[in-house]
Coordinates of C-alpha atoms in Angstrom, one line a residue:
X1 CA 111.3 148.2 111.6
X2 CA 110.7 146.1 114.9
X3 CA 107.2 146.6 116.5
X4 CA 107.4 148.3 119.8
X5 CA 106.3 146.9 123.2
X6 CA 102.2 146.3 122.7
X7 CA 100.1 148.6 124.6
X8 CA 96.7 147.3 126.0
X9 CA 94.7 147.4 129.2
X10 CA 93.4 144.3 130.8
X11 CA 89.9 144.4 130.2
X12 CA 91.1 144.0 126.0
X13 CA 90.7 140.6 124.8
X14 CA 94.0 138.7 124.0
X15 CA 94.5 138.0 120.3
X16 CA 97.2 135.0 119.4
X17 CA 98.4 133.8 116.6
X18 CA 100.0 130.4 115.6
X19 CA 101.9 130.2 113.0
X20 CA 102.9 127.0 111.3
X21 CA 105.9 127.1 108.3
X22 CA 104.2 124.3 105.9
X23 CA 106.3 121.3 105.5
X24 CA 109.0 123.6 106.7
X25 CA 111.9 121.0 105.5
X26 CA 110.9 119.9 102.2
X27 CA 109.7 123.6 101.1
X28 CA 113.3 124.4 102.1
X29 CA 115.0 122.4 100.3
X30 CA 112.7 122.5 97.0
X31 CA 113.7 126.6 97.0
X32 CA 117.2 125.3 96.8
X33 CA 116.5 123.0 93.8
X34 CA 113.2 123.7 92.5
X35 CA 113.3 120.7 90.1
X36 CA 111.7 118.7 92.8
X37 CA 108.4 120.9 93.1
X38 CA 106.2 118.3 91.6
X39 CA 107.9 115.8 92.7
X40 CA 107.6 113.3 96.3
X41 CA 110.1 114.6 98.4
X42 CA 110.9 113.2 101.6
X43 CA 114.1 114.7 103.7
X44 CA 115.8 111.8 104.5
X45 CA 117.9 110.9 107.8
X46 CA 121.8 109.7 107.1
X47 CA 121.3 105.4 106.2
X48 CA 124.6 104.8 107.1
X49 CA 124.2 106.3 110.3
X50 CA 121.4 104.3 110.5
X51 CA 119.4 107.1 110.6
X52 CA 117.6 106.3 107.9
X53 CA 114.5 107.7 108.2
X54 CA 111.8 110.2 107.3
X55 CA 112.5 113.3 108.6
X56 CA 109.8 115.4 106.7
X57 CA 108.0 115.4 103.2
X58 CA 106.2 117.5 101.2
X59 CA 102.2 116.9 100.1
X60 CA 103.0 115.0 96.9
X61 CA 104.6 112.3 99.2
X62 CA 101.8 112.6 101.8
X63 CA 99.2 111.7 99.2
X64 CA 101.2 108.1 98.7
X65 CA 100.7 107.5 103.2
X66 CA 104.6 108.8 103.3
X67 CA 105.0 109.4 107.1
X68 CA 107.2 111.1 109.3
X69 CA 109.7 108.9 111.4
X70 CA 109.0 106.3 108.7
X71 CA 111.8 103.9 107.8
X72 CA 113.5 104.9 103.6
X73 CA 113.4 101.6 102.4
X74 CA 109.5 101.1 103.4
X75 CA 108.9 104.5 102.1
X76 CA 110.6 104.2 98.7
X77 CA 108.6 100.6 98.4
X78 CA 105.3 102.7 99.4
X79 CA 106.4 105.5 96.7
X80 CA 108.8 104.5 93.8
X81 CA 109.6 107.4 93.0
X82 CA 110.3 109.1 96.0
X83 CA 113.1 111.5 96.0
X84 CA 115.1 111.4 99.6
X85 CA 117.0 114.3 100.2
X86 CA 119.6 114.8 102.9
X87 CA 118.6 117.2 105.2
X88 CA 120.5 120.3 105.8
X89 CA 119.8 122.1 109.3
X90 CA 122.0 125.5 108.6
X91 CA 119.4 126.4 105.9
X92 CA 117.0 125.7 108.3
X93 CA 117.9 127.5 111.1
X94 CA 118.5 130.8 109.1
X95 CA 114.4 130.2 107.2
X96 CA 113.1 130.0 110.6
X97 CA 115.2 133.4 111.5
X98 CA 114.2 135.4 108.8
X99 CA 110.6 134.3 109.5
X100 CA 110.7 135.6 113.1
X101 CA 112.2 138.8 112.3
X102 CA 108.7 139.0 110.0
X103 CA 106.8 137.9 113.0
X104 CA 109.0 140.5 115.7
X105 CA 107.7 143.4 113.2
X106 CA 104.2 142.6 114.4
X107 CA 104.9 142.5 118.2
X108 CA 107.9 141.7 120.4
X109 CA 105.9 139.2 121.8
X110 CA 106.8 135.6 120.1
X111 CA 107.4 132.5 121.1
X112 CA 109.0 129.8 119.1
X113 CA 107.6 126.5 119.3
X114 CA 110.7 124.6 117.7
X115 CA 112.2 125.8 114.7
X116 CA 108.8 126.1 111.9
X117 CA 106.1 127.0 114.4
X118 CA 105.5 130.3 116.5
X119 CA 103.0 132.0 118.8
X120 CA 102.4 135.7 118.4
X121 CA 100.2 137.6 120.9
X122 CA 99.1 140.7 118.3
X123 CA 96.7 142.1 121.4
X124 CA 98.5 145.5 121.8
X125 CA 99.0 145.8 117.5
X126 CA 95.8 145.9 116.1
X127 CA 95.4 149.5 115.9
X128 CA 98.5 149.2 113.7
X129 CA 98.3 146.5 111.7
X130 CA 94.4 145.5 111.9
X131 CA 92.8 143.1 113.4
X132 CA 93.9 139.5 114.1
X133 CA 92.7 138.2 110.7
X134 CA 94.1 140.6 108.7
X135 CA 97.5 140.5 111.1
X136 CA 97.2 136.6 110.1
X137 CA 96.8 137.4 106.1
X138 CA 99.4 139.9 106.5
X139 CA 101.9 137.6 107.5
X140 CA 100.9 134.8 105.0
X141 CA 101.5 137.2 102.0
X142 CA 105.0 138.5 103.2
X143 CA 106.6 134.8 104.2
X144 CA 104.7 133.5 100.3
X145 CA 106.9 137.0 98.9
X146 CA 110.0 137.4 101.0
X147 CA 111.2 133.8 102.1
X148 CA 109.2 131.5 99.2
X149 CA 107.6 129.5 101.8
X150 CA 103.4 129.5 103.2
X151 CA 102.6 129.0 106.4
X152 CA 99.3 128.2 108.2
X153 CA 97.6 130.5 111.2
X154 CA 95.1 130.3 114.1
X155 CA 94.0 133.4 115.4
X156 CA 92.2 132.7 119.0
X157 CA 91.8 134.5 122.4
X158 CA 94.4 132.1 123.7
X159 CA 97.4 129.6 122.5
X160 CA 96.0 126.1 122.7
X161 CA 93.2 127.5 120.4
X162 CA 95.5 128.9 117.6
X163 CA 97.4 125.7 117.6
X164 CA 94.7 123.7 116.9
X165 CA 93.5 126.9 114.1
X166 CA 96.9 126.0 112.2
X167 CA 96.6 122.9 112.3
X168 CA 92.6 122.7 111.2
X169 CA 93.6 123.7 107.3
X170 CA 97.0 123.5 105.3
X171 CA 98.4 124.7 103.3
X172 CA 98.8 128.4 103.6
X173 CA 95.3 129.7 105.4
X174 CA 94.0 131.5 108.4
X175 CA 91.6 129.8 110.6
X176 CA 89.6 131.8 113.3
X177 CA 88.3 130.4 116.6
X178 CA 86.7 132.6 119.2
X179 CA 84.9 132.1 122.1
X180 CA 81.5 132.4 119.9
X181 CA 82.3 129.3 118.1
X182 CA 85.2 127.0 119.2
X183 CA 82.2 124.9 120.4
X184 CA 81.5 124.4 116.5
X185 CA 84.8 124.5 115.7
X186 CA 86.8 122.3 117.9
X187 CA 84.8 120.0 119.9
X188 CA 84.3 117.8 117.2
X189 CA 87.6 117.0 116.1
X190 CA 89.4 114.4 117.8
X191 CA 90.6 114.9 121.2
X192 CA 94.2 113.5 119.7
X193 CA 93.9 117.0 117.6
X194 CA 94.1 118.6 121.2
X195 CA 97.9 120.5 122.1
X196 CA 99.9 118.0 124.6
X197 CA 97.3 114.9 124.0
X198 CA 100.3 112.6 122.9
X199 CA 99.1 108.6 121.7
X200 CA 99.2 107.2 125.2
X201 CA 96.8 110.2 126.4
X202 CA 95.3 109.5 123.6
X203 CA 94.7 105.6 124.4
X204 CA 93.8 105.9 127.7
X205 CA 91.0 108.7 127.1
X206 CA 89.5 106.8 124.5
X207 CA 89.4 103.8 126.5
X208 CA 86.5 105.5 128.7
X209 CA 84.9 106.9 125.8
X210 CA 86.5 110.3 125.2
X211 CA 87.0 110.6 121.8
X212 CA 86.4 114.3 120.5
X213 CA 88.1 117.3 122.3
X214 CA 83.9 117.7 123.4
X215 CA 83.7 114.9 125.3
X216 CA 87.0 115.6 126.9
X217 CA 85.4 119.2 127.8
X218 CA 82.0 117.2 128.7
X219 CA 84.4 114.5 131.0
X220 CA 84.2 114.7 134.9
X221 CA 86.7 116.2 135.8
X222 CA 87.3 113.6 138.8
X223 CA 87.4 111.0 136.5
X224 CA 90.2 112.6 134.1
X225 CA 92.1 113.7 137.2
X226 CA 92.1 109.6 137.9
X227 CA 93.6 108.6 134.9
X228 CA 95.9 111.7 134.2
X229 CA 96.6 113.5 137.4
X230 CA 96.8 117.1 137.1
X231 CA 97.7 116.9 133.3
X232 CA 93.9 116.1 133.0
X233 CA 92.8 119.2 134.6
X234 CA 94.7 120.8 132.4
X235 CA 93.4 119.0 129.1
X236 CA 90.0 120.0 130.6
X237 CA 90.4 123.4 131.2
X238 CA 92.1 123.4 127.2
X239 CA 88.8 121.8 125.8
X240 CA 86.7 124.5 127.4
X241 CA 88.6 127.6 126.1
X242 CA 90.4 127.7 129.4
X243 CA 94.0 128.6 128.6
X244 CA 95.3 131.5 130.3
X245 CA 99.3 130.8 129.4
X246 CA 101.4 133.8 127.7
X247 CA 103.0 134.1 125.2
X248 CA 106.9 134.8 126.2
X249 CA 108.8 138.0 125.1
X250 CA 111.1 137.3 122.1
X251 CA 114.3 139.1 123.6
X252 CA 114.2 137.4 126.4
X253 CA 114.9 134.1 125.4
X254 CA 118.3 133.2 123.4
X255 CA 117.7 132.1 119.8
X256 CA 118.1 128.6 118.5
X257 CA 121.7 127.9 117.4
X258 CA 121.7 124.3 116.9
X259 CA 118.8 121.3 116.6
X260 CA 118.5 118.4 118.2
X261 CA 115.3 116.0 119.0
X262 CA 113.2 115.9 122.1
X263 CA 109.7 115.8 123.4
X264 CA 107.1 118.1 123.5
X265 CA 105.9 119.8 127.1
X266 CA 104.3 122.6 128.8
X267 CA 107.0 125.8 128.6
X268 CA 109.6 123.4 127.1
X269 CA 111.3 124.4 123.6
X270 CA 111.2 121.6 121.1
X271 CA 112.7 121.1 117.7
X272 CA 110.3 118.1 116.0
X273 CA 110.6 116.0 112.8
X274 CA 108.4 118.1 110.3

């Protein structure tokens, strides 16, 4: 049964979840042929396309430095006994559809952030379903028993927050951050760790000594508007819990019927390399 609208007044605090599909290719395809569970998978681009590279891989292949976008033949010298695997995108698409009908049963309220990755504001469902933890744990169970696949969530008071929660512990956990502690939590980590700090952000912050998403928060603000324009407002305002974005209504945005590769942006769909 599909949630109903959420129903909150202003003055509640928001509750958002992220939730990230865990090495969505490769778990995909190692349902399909589950010989290759114990195994270094990599999902593998066509070579006589010339597309020949990594596209995903699962954590045995991350523990030999396999890395996404990495070229097969470097990657098979880096892991003998890598097992490349062609990637097949129908199979993907219909994971990541039964995975948001899960999510849509929680709130109407979801937005996909490429095919393996979804926000979810639960604000207006915890006095169904519990609060944002146990909404989290909820969901973690159900994809583990009804698709075969985990998934990693942040549950914050805002989206750049419950990001950075899924990404802060794989696989298949729930990380909190709230206004008590993302101090603790997040300002510590590198500011590369940060939603929308790409490399070159990256290079240019750490050339005047920002490092951790704290000393990005810490940062004049004069001097990152200088080096970034108003994208270094932003990044500011998102290392000091400042993120006031929504998440978008499910129905009103068409579902994914095809991938395709592009960058990553402020309200911009993406499908990535997993």
């Amino acid at each position: 049964m599909k949630a109903g609208l959420p129903s909150y007044t202003e003055d509640m605090k928001p509750v958002i979840l992220h939730s990230d599909m865990n090495n969505f290719y490769a778990s995909v395809e190692i349902l399909y042929d589950p010989t290759l569970r114990d195994k270094p998978v990599a999902v593998a681009g066509d070579e006589e396309a010339r597309h020949g590279i990594v596209l995903a891989k699962n954590d045995i292949a991350k523990r030999f430095g396999i890395r996404t976008g990495q070229v097969l033949w470097e990657a098979r010298q880096q892991c003998p006994g890598l097992v490349c695997v062609p990637a097949h995108y129908e199979r993907y698409l219909a994971f990541s559809a039964q995975a948001r009908d899960i999510y849509t049963s929680y709130t109407d309220q979801v937005e996909s952030f490429g095919l393996d990755e979804c926000w979810l504001d639960v604000t207006g469902s915890v006095g169904l379903f519990g609060e944002g933890p146990a909404i989290a744990d909820d969901i973690r169970g159900r994809m583990k028993r009804e698709l075969g696949l985990t998934v990693s969530i942040g549950v914050s008071f805002n989206k750049v927050f419950a990001k950075l929660g899924s990404d802060m512990k794989k696989p298949d956990a729930t990380t909190v951050i709230t206004p008590e502690n993302y101090r603790d939590k997040a300002w510590s980590l590198p500011v590369s760790d940060l939603l929308y700090v790409g490399p070159a952000t990256t290079r240019k912050l750490n050339q005047y000594g920002i490092t951790t998403i704290g000393e990005l928060a810490q940062a004049n603000p004069d001097l990152l508007y200088w080096l970034l324009g108003k994208n270094g407002i932003m990044l500011h305002q998102f290392a000091n819990g400042q993120d006031h974005s929504g998440v978008r209504c499910y129905y009103a945005v068409p579902p994914m019927k095809s991938i395709g590769n592009s960058t990553t942006a402020p309200g911009i769909w993406s499908v990535r390399m997993m």
